[in-house]
Amino acid sequence: MKKQNLLAIGLMTFAMFLGAGNIIFPPFLGLEAGTQYLPAMLGFLLTAVGLPSLTLIVLGRLSSSGQLTQALPKPLAIAFWVLLFTAIGPAFGMPRAVTVAYEMGIKPFVEGDHLLIFSVLFVGATLLLAFQRGKLVDYIGKVMTPLLVLMLAALAVAAIVTPLGVFNAPSADYQYKAVTSGLIQGYMTMDAIAAVGFGWIIIKAIQDKGCESPQEIFQATVKVTVVYALLMSACYLAMAYVGATSASISEGATNGGELLTRYVAEIFGPLGQYLLAGIIIMACLTTTVGLTNACAEYYQQTFRSPFAITTIIVTVLTGVIANFGLEQILAISLPAILILCPIAIALVLTALFLPTTKRNVTAYVTIVSITVVFGSLDALHILGLLPEPLVTPLNDYVPMFEAHASWFLPVFAAIAISKILARKANSEAVELSEKAASLK
């Protein structure tokens, strides 16, 4: 593949991942980390960028996102993908992107409620770009992303050249365990689940540019992932630095969005609001286009559903939910996402060590079952729905429960045991084959 095509797909990948949350979350993290900025960001990047990167590389090695669940029984595999695309698509991810784009990109400049008009225009733009599936790399990778990178670079350069202050003392969570706190916060971005969904588009884009063999697809995926990882890491570091040097304007701020709004107003004046609005709207638009295409790509390949019809349904549902039912849908879909994310990561980790073939169906089903059990505990804990008498013993006896990752060690143990059993079975099969050959 030509280098410019690899770069364009890498830029497209970065833009699809870069939602409003990826921009407004790091500033508050940087503010809380203060003088522990570097160790906190080291931990954060390991999970916030490392997990999605690992997911993309594993999917590239499989040459198809669908192969990730190939070892599972078909009904279970379909249920996983349908729930995933529903949750990150029209039920949660996309409506949230629409409302955040409106709240931060339009609402500060207008009076009254214009969400309905904005959402119609926004999902309309999403639909138009999504229909250009063959030109998605050109539109997002070669046009929209460079503009987005330039706007983010303006914020980063301003923070470095004219910082508003010095690093504060770290908050309690970052004072003694900065790396661990960063790891937890990076995991909670849940970009790993988005990586599983976006894998359908990225691999398809690579194939459309001429890569056909598994080796070519894998090599291209690794290079695309490097571009994504470098850009996303730079973005996170810059936005966190903005927050870390903004203590003088942070009083009363409760989230990174407020902090970033104050920062751009202080540095750039009235024009700063327009700059931030442009960044947020464009980041949300590239995300909704990517999610729409991922949903449509899956339904077309799995159910032979026409791409255009699926795209229209997804965008229409997104617009409706963004206006009338987002809070209720969040209450329903957030627990699903909190459970689906560890399942997705567990499948990726398993695919690293065990072939995704029906021969390993028992191992895959066992690992998914373990993840569902412990992932449900983590989800209930995060949502504050776990009975208090259970929290203390779980904290005491379940490793990584406090970090909302109690599923990790049981899953890793199950993978290790499955790998040992698989090797033993292969060794016995070889011995039987050799004995049969000697008898002949």
Short mmCIF file of C-alpha atoms in Angstrom, two decimals:
data_model
loop_
_atom_site.label_atom_id
_atom_site.label_comp_id
_atom_site.label_asym_id
_atom_site.label_seq_id
_atom_site.Cartn_x
_atom_site.Cartn_y
_atom_site.Cartn_z
CA MET A 1 0.00 0.00 0.00
CA LYS A 2 1.17 3.52 -0.75
CA LYS A 3 2.44 5.51 2.22
CA GLN A 4 -0.10 8.29 1.66
CA ASN A 5 -2.94 5.77 1.84
CA LEU A 6 -1.57 4.29 5.06
CA LEU A 7 -1.28 7.77 6.52
CA ALA A 8 -4.81 8.68 5.41
CA ILE A 9 -6.29 5.55 7.01
CA GLY A 10 -4.28 6.23 10.17
CA LEU A 11 -5.63 9.79 10.28
CA MET A 12 -9.15 8.50 9.70
CA THR A 13 -8.71 6.01 12.56
CA PHE A 14 -7.53 8.77 14.90
CA ALA A 15 -10.46 11.01 13.95
CA MET A 16 -13.03 8.26 14.50
CA PHE A 17 -11.69 7.54 17.98
CA LEU A 18 -11.37 11.24 18.87
CA GLY A 19 -14.77 12.05 20.31
CA ALA A 20 -15.65 14.94 22.58
CA GLY A 21 -14.92 12.80 25.65
CA ASN A 22 -11.34 12.21 24.50
CA ILE A 23 -10.85 15.99 24.39
CA ILE A 24 -12.65 17.15 27.53
CA PHE A 25 -11.69 14.30 29.89
CA PRO A 26 -7.84 14.68 30.02
CA PRO A 27 -7.78 18.35 31.19
CA PHE A 28 -9.47 17.46 34.48
CA LEU A 29 -7.17 14.46 34.89
CA GLY A 30 -4.17 16.75 34.36
CA LEU A 31 -5.54 19.22 36.92
CA GLU A 32 -5.95 16.49 39.56
CA ALA A 33 -2.56 14.88 38.80
CA GLY A 34 -0.66 18.18 39.08
CA THR A 35 3.03 17.56 39.72
CA GLN A 36 2.41 13.83 39.17
CA TYR A 37 1.45 14.59 35.56
CA LEU A 38 4.04 12.31 33.92
CA PRO A 39 3.48 9.11 35.93
CA ALA A 40 -0.29 9.61 35.80
CA MET A 41 -0.22 10.03 32.03
CA LEU A 42 2.06 7.01 31.65
CA GLY A 43 -0.57 4.85 33.33
CA PHE A 44 -3.38 6.55 31.44
CA LEU A 45 -1.79 6.05 28.02
CA LEU A 46 -1.07 2.37 28.72
CA THR A 47 -4.78 1.64 28.94
CA ALA A 48 -6.45 4.51 27.05
CA VAL A 49 -4.24 4.08 23.97
CA GLY A 50 -2.57 0.72 24.59
CA LEU A 51 -5.76 -1.35 24.87
CA PRO A 52 -7.37 0.03 21.68
CA SER A 53 -4.06 -0.35 19.84
CA LEU A 54 -3.72 -3.97 20.96
CA THR A 55 -7.31 -4.58 19.85
CA LEU A 56 -6.68 -3.17 16.38
CA ILE A 57 -3.48 -5.19 15.96
CA VAL A 58 -5.20 -8.43 17.01
CA LEU A 59 -8.06 -7.74 14.59
CA GLY A 60 -5.50 -7.06 11.86
CA ARG A 61 -3.83 -10.39 12.57
CA LEU A 62 -7.21 -12.09 12.26
CA SER A 63 -7.77 -10.20 8.95
CA SER A 64 -11.45 -9.80 9.85
CA SER A 65 -13.28 -8.43 12.88
CA GLY A 66 -15.84 -11.21 12.59
CA GLN A 67 -13.17 -13.83 13.32
CA LEU A 68 -12.88 -12.48 16.86
CA THR A 69 -16.07 -14.37 17.80
CA GLN A 70 -15.68 -17.25 15.35
CA ALA A 71 -15.01 -19.76 18.15
CA LEU A 72 -18.24 -18.85 19.95
CA PRO A 73 -21.58 -20.51 19.19
CA LYS A 74 -23.25 -18.49 16.44
CA PRO A 75 -26.19 -17.20 18.56
CA LEU A 76 -23.76 -15.98 21.24
CA ALA A 77 -21.48 -14.32 18.67
CA ILE A 78 -24.41 -12.54 17.00
CA ALA A 79 -25.76 -11.41 20.37
CA PHE A 80 -22.38 -9.92 21.27
CA TRP A 81 -22.06 -7.95 18.03
CA VAL A 82 -25.67 -6.74 17.97
CA LEU A 83 -25.46 -5.56 21.59
CA LEU A 84 -22.10 -3.91 20.95
CA PHE A 85 -23.17 -1.99 17.87
CA THR A 86 -26.49 -1.02 19.45
CA ALA A 87 -24.75 0.29 22.56
CA ILE A 88 -21.92 2.23 20.91
CA GLY A 89 -24.20 3.26 18.04
CA PRO A 90 -27.77 4.60 18.20
CA ALA A 91 -28.45 3.69 21.85
CA PHE A 92 -25.54 5.46 23.54
CA GLY A 93 -22.42 6.57 21.71
CA MET A 94 -23.98 8.46 18.81
CA PRO A 95 -26.80 10.29 20.67
CA ARG A 96 -24.26 11.38 23.29
CA ALA A 97 -22.01 12.74 20.53
CA VAL A 98 -24.92 14.76 19.10
CA THR A 99 -25.90 16.26 22.45
CA VAL A 100 -22.30 17.05 23.45
CA ALA A 101 -21.69 18.72 20.08
CA TYR A 102 -24.77 20.87 20.67
CA GLU A 103 -24.05 21.67 24.34
CA MET A 104 -20.44 22.74 23.70
CA GLY A 105 -20.50 23.76 20.06
CA ILE A 106 -23.79 25.60 19.58
CA LYS A 107 -25.59 26.34 22.85
CA PRO A 108 -23.07 28.95 24.12
CA PHE A 109 -23.79 31.11 21.05
CA VAL A 110 -27.59 30.97 20.84
CA GLU A 111 -30.61 31.64 23.03
CA GLY A 112 -33.37 29.11 23.48
CA ASP A 113 -33.43 25.40 22.75
CA HIS A 114 -32.40 24.50 19.20
CA LEU A 115 -31.38 20.88 19.79
CA LEU A 116 -34.03 19.53 17.41
CA ILE A 117 -32.85 21.64 14.47
CA PHE A 118 -29.20 20.96 15.25
CA SER A 119 -29.70 17.20 15.60
CA VAL A 120 -31.51 17.05 12.22
CA LEU A 121 -28.63 18.90 10.56
CA PHE A 122 -26.00 16.88 12.41
CA VAL A 123 -27.42 13.44 11.63
CA GLY A 124 -28.06 14.65 8.08
CA ALA A 125 -24.37 15.48 7.69
CA THR A 126 -23.51 12.11 9.26
CA LEU A 127 -25.78 10.35 6.78
CA LEU A 128 -24.29 12.14 3.76
CA LEU A 129 -20.73 11.32 4.79
CA ALA A 130 -21.62 7.74 5.72
CA PHE A 131 -23.08 7.17 2.24
CA GLN A 132 -19.68 8.03 0.77
CA ARG A 133 -18.25 4.77 2.11
CA GLY A 134 -15.73 4.44 -0.71
CA LYS A 135 -14.50 7.99 -0.10
CA LEU A 136 -14.54 7.86 3.68
CA VAL A 137 -10.75 7.74 3.88
CA ASP A 138 -10.51 10.75 1.55
CA TYR A 139 -13.11 12.86 3.39
CA ILE A 140 -12.07 12.10 6.95
CA GLY A 141 -8.44 11.03 6.58
CA LYS A 142 -7.29 13.60 4.07
CA VAL A 143 -9.53 16.61 4.77
CA MET A 144 -11.28 16.66 8.14
CA THR A 145 -8.54 15.13 10.30
CA PRO A 146 -5.70 17.45 9.22
CA LEU A 147 -7.95 20.41 10.04
CA LEU A 148 -8.83 18.86 13.39
CA VAL A 149 -5.15 18.21 14.16
CA LEU A 150 -4.27 21.83 13.32
CA MET A 151 -6.93 23.16 15.69
CA LEU A 152 -5.78 20.85 18.49
CA ALA A 153 -2.17 21.85 17.81
CA ALA A 154 -3.13 25.50 18.30
CA LEU A 155 -4.38 24.67 21.80
CA ALA A 156 -1.27 22.62 22.58
CA VAL A 157 1.20 25.25 21.38
CA ALA A 158 -0.63 27.96 23.33
CA ALA A 159 -0.47 25.85 26.51
CA ILE A 160 3.28 25.33 26.11
CA VAL A 161 4.19 28.87 25.05
CA THR A 162 1.87 30.78 27.40
CA PRO A 163 0.90 28.51 30.30
CA LEU A 164 -1.59 29.98 32.72
CA GLY A 165 0.30 28.68 35.74
CA VAL A 166 2.43 25.94 37.24
CA PHE A 167 1.49 22.42 38.30
CA ASN A 168 -0.42 22.19 41.57
CA ALA A 169 0.06 19.53 44.23
CA PRO A 170 -1.68 16.31 43.18
CA SER A 171 -5.02 15.29 44.63
CA ALA A 172 -5.22 12.38 47.07
CA ASP A 173 -5.75 9.74 44.37
CA TYR A 174 -2.63 10.80 42.47
CA GLN A 175 -0.35 11.65 45.39
CA TYR A 176 0.80 8.10 46.16
CA LYS A 177 -0.55 5.97 43.28
CA ALA A 178 -0.37 8.18 40.21
CA VAL A 179 0.38 5.38 37.73
CA THR A 180 -2.37 3.13 39.10
CA SER A 181 -4.91 5.96 39.08
CA GLY A 182 -3.92 6.78 35.50
CA LEU A 183 -4.33 3.13 34.50
CA ILE A 184 -7.85 3.05 35.97
CA GLN A 185 -8.88 6.30 34.30
CA GLY A 186 -7.50 5.13 30.96
CA TYR A 187 -9.41 1.86 31.23
CA MET A 188 -12.61 3.79 31.98
CA THR A 189 -12.42 5.64 28.64
CA MET A 190 -13.59 2.28 27.21
CA ASP A 191 -12.06 3.01 23.82
CA ALA A 192 -11.22 -0.69 23.59
CA ILE A 193 -14.87 -1.45 22.87
CA ALA A 194 -14.89 1.25 20.17
CA ALA A 195 -11.78 -0.37 18.66
CA VAL A 196 -13.66 -3.66 18.26
CA GLY A 197 -16.42 -1.82 16.41
CA PHE A 198 -14.15 0.38 14.29
CA GLY A 199 -12.13 -2.67 13.28
CA TRP A 200 -14.80 -3.46 10.66
CA ILE A 201 -14.18 -0.12 8.90
CA ILE A 202 -10.41 -0.02 9.24
CA ILE A 203 -9.84 -3.51 7.85
CA LYS A 204 -12.33 -2.83 5.03
CA ALA A 205 -10.50 0.43 4.21
CA ILE A 206 -7.18 -1.43 4.11
CA GLN A 207 -8.65 -4.09 1.81
CA ASP A 208 -10.15 -1.42 -0.46
CA LYS A 209 -6.67 0.04 -0.94
CA GLY A 210 -5.34 -3.21 -2.38
CA CYS A 211 -4.26 -5.36 0.59
CA GLU A 212 -5.69 -8.85 0.18
CA SER A 213 -3.47 -11.45 1.88
CA PRO A 214 -3.62 -11.85 5.69
CA GLN A 215 0.03 -10.83 5.98
CA GLU A 216 -0.51 -7.61 4.00
CA ILE A 217 -3.60 -6.74 6.04
CA PHE A 218 -1.74 -7.35 9.31
CA GLN A 219 1.28 -5.27 8.32
CA ALA A 220 -0.93 -2.40 7.14
CA THR A 221 -3.00 -2.56 10.34
CA VAL A 222 0.11 -2.30 12.49
CA LYS A 223 1.27 0.81 10.60
CA VAL A 224 -2.19 2.39 10.77
CA THR A 225 -2.30 1.66 14.51
CA VAL A 226 1.07 3.37 15.02
CA VAL A 227 -0.27 6.55 13.37
CA TYR A 228 -3.41 6.43 15.54
CA ALA A 229 -1.44 5.74 18.74
CA LEU A 230 1.05 8.58 18.18
CA LEU A 231 -1.64 11.15 17.40
CA MET A 232 -3.97 10.08 20.21
CA SER A 233 -1.12 10.03 22.73
CA ALA A 234 -0.05 13.52 21.66
CA CYS A 235 -3.64 14.75 21.99
CA TYR A 236 -4.06 13.26 25.46
CA LEU A 237 -0.72 14.64 26.65
CA ALA A 238 -1.52 18.11 25.32
CA MET A 239 -5.04 18.28 26.75
CA ALA A 240 -3.85 16.99 30.13
CA TYR A 241 -1.07 19.59 30.12
CA VAL A 242 -3.68 22.27 29.50
CA GLY A 243 -5.49 21.12 32.63
CA ALA A 244 -2.33 20.73 34.70
CA THR A 245 -1.35 24.37 34.04
CA SER A 246 -4.87 25.78 34.54
CA ALA A 247 -5.14 25.70 38.32
CA SER A 248 -5.56 29.50 38.42
CA ILE A 249 -8.89 29.28 36.56
CA SER A 250 -10.10 25.95 37.92
CA GLU A 251 -12.07 27.08 40.97
CA GLY A 252 -15.56 25.64 40.81
CA ALA A 253 -14.92 23.60 37.66
CA THR A 254 -16.44 20.14 37.93
CA ASN A 255 -15.32 18.61 34.65
CA GLY A 256 -12.83 18.96 31.82
CA GLY A 257 -15.35 20.65 29.55
CA GLU A 258 -15.71 23.60 31.92
CA LEU A 259 -11.95 23.78 32.40
CA LEU A 260 -11.24 23.71 28.66
CA THR A 261 -13.89 26.37 27.98
CA ARG A 262 -12.34 28.69 30.54
CA TYR A 263 -8.87 28.03 29.18
CA VAL A 264 -9.63 28.90 25.55
CA ALA A 265 -11.52 32.02 26.68
CA GLU A 266 -8.51 33.11 28.75
CA ILE A 267 -5.88 32.42 26.06
CA PHE A 268 -7.72 33.17 22.81
CA GLY A 269 -10.47 35.52 24.00
CA PRO A 270 -13.87 35.40 22.26
CA LEU A 271 -12.32 33.58 19.29
CA GLY A 272 -11.38 30.75 21.64
CA GLN A 273 -14.99 29.69 22.00
CA TYR A 274 -15.32 29.37 18.24
CA LEU A 275 -12.11 27.36 18.07
CA LEU A 276 -13.32 24.98 20.78
CA ALA A 277 -16.76 24.73 19.17
CA GLY A 278 -15.19 23.79 15.85
CA ILE A 279 -12.99 21.12 17.49
CA ILE A 280 -15.88 19.57 19.42
CA ILE A 281 -18.35 19.53 16.50
CA MET A 282 -15.80 18.06 14.10
CA ALA A 283 -14.63 15.45 16.63
CA CYS A 284 -18.21 14.37 17.29
CA LEU A 285 -19.05 14.28 13.57
CA THR A 286 -16.13 12.04 12.63
CA THR A 287 -17.09 9.70 15.48
CA THR A 288 -20.76 9.43 14.45
CA VAL A 289 -19.77 8.83 10.81
CA GLY A 290 -17.37 6.08 11.88
CA LEU A 291 -19.92 4.43 14.17
CA THR A 292 -22.63 4.59 11.51
CA ASN A 293 -20.38 2.91 8.97
CA ALA A 294 -19.29 0.27 11.49
CA CYS A 295 -22.91 -0.63 12.30
CA ALA A 296 -23.90 -0.75 8.62
CA GLU A 297 -20.79 -2.75 7.67
CA TYR A 298 -21.59 -5.40 10.28
CA TYR A 299 -25.25 -5.76 9.38
CA GLN A 300 -24.44 -5.94 5.68
CA GLN A 301 -21.83 -8.68 6.13
CA THR A 302 -23.82 -10.68 8.68
CA PHE A 303 -27.47 -10.31 7.67
CA ARG A 304 -27.11 -9.09 4.07
CA SER A 305 -28.92 -5.93 5.14
CA PRO A 306 -28.66 -3.15 2.51
CA PHE A 307 -26.01 -0.65 3.59
CA ALA A 308 -28.19 2.37 2.80
CA ILE A 309 -31.20 1.12 4.79
CA THR A 310 -29.12 0.29 7.86
CA THR A 311 -27.38 3.66 7.68
CA ILE A 312 -30.69 5.53 7.54
CA ILE A 313 -32.16 3.53 10.44
CA VAL A 314 -29.08 4.12 12.61
CA THR A 315 -28.96 7.88 11.99
CA VAL A 316 -32.72 8.38 12.41
CA LEU A 317 -32.72 6.49 15.72
CA THR A 318 -29.73 8.56 16.83
CA GLY A 319 -31.57 11.82 16.13
CA VAL A 320 -34.73 10.67 17.90
CA ILE A 321 -32.94 9.38 21.01
CA ALA A 322 -30.75 12.49 21.23
CA ASN A 323 -33.92 14.62 21.50
CA PHE A 324 -36.36 12.57 23.52
CA GLY A 325 -34.86 9.69 25.40
CA LEU A 326 -31.15 10.03 26.03
CA GLU A 327 -31.28 9.94 29.84
CA GLN A 328 -33.50 6.86 29.86
CA ILE A 329 -31.40 5.15 27.20
CA LEU A 330 -28.23 5.95 29.15
CA ALA A 331 -29.70 4.27 32.21
CA ILE A 332 -30.35 1.13 30.15
CA SER A 333 -27.31 1.08 27.88
CA LEU A 334 -24.53 2.17 30.25
CA PRO A 335 -24.63 -1.09 32.26
CA ALA A 336 -24.52 -3.01 28.98
CA ILE A 337 -21.43 -1.07 27.85
CA LEU A 338 -19.73 -1.58 31.21
CA ILE A 339 -20.19 -5.34 30.79
CA LEU A 340 -19.50 -5.47 27.04
CA CYS A 341 -16.16 -3.66 27.38
CA PRO A 342 -14.45 -6.37 29.50
CA ILE A 343 -15.99 -9.06 27.26
CA ALA A 344 -14.47 -7.37 24.20
CA ILE A 345 -11.05 -7.05 25.87
CA ALA A 346 -11.23 -10.67 27.10
CA LEU A 347 -11.97 -11.89 23.56
CA VAL A 348 -9.01 -9.88 22.22
CA LEU A 349 -6.67 -11.26 24.91
CA THR A 350 -7.89 -14.80 24.26
CA ALA A 351 -7.35 -14.40 20.50
CA LEU A 352 -3.71 -13.53 21.25
CA PHE A 353 -3.09 -17.00 22.70
CA LEU A 354 -5.76 -19.32 21.35
CA PRO A 355 -6.83 -19.75 17.71
CA THR A 356 -10.36 -18.50 17.03
CA THR A 357 -11.56 -21.89 15.81
CA LYS A 358 -14.47 -24.12 16.84
CA ARG A 359 -11.90 -26.48 18.37
CA ASN A 360 -11.55 -23.94 21.20
CA VAL A 361 -15.27 -23.30 21.68
CA THR A 362 -15.23 -24.58 25.28
CA ALA A 363 -12.37 -22.26 26.22
CA TYR A 364 -13.98 -19.22 24.61
CA VAL A 365 -17.41 -19.85 26.15
CA THR A 366 -15.84 -20.40 29.57
CA ILE A 367 -13.81 -17.19 29.34
CA VAL A 368 -16.81 -15.15 28.19
CA SER A 369 -18.92 -16.61 31.02
CA ILE A 370 -16.27 -15.70 33.62
CA THR A 371 -16.05 -12.19 32.18
CA VAL A 372 -19.82 -11.72 32.32
CA VAL A 373 -19.92 -12.71 36.01
CA PHE A 374 -17.04 -10.51 37.17
CA GLY A 375 -17.81 -7.75 34.65
CA SER A 376 -21.34 -7.56 36.06
CA LEU A 377 -19.91 -7.09 39.56
CA ASP A 378 -17.67 -4.29 38.26
CA ALA A 379 -20.60 -2.66 36.44
CA LEU A 380 -22.81 -2.73 39.53
CA HIS A 381 -19.93 -1.31 41.56
CA ILE A 382 -19.35 1.56 39.12
CA LEU A 383 -23.07 2.37 39.01
CA GLY A 384 -23.32 2.28 42.81
CA LEU A 385 -25.91 -0.52 42.71
CA LEU A 386 -23.89 -3.13 44.59
CA PRO A 387 -25.20 -3.69 48.16
CA GLU A 388 -22.81 -2.08 50.62
CA PRO A 389 -22.34 -5.26 52.73
CA LEU A 390 -20.84 -6.92 49.64
CA VAL A 391 -18.45 -4.11 48.71
CA THR A 392 -16.06 -4.52 51.67
CA PRO A 393 -15.47 -8.30 51.34
CA LEU A 394 -15.15 -7.98 47.56
CA ASN A 395 -12.56 -5.23 48.05
CA ASP A 396 -10.69 -7.44 50.51
CA TYR A 397 -10.77 -10.75 48.65
CA VAL A 398 -11.23 -10.06 44.92
CA PRO A 399 -8.05 -8.73 43.24
CA MET A 400 -8.44 -5.46 41.28
CA PHE A 401 -12.08 -5.06 42.36
CA GLU A 402 -11.37 -1.51 43.54
CA ALA A 403 -9.94 -0.75 40.06
CA HIS A 404 -13.18 -2.00 38.42
CA ALA A 405 -11.22 -4.80 36.73
CA SER A 406 -11.97 -7.83 38.91
CA TRP A 407 -12.53 -9.82 35.71
CA PHE A 408 -8.91 -9.53 34.57
CA LEU A 409 -7.07 -12.08 36.73
CA PRO A 410 -9.77 -14.80 36.50
CA VAL A 411 -9.85 -14.35 32.71
CA PHE A 412 -6.06 -14.44 32.45
CA ALA A 413 -5.99 -17.59 34.58
CA ALA A 414 -8.65 -19.20 32.35
CA ILE A 415 -6.65 -18.29 29.24
CA ALA A 416 -3.47 -19.77 30.75
CA ILE A 417 -5.23 -23.01 31.74
CA SER A 418 -6.86 -23.27 28.30
CA LYS A 419 -3.47 -22.75 26.65
CA ILE A 420 -1.87 -25.49 28.76
CA LEU A 421 -4.72 -27.91 28.04
CA ALA A 422 -4.53 -27.12 24.32
CA ARG A 423 -0.79 -27.84 24.25
CA LYS A 424 -1.32 -31.08 26.14
CA ALA A 425 -4.05 -32.14 23.70
CA ASN A 426 -1.83 -31.29 20.72
CA SER A 427 1.08 -33.21 22.23
CA GLU A 428 -1.09 -36.27 22.81
CA ALA A 429 -2.44 -36.05 19.26
CA VAL A 430 1.13 -35.95 17.89
CA GLU A 431 2.13 -38.97 19.99
CA LEU A 432 -0.88 -40.96 18.77
CA SER A 433 -0.07 -40.02 15.21
CA GLU A 434 3.56 -41.11 15.60
CA LYS A 435 2.50 -44.43 17.18
CA ALA A 436 0.04 -45.06 14.37
CA ALA A 437 2.76 -44.30 11.81
CA SER A 438 5.23 -46.67 13.51
CA LEU A 439 2.67 -49.50 13.54
CA LYS A 440 2.27 -49.16 9.79
#
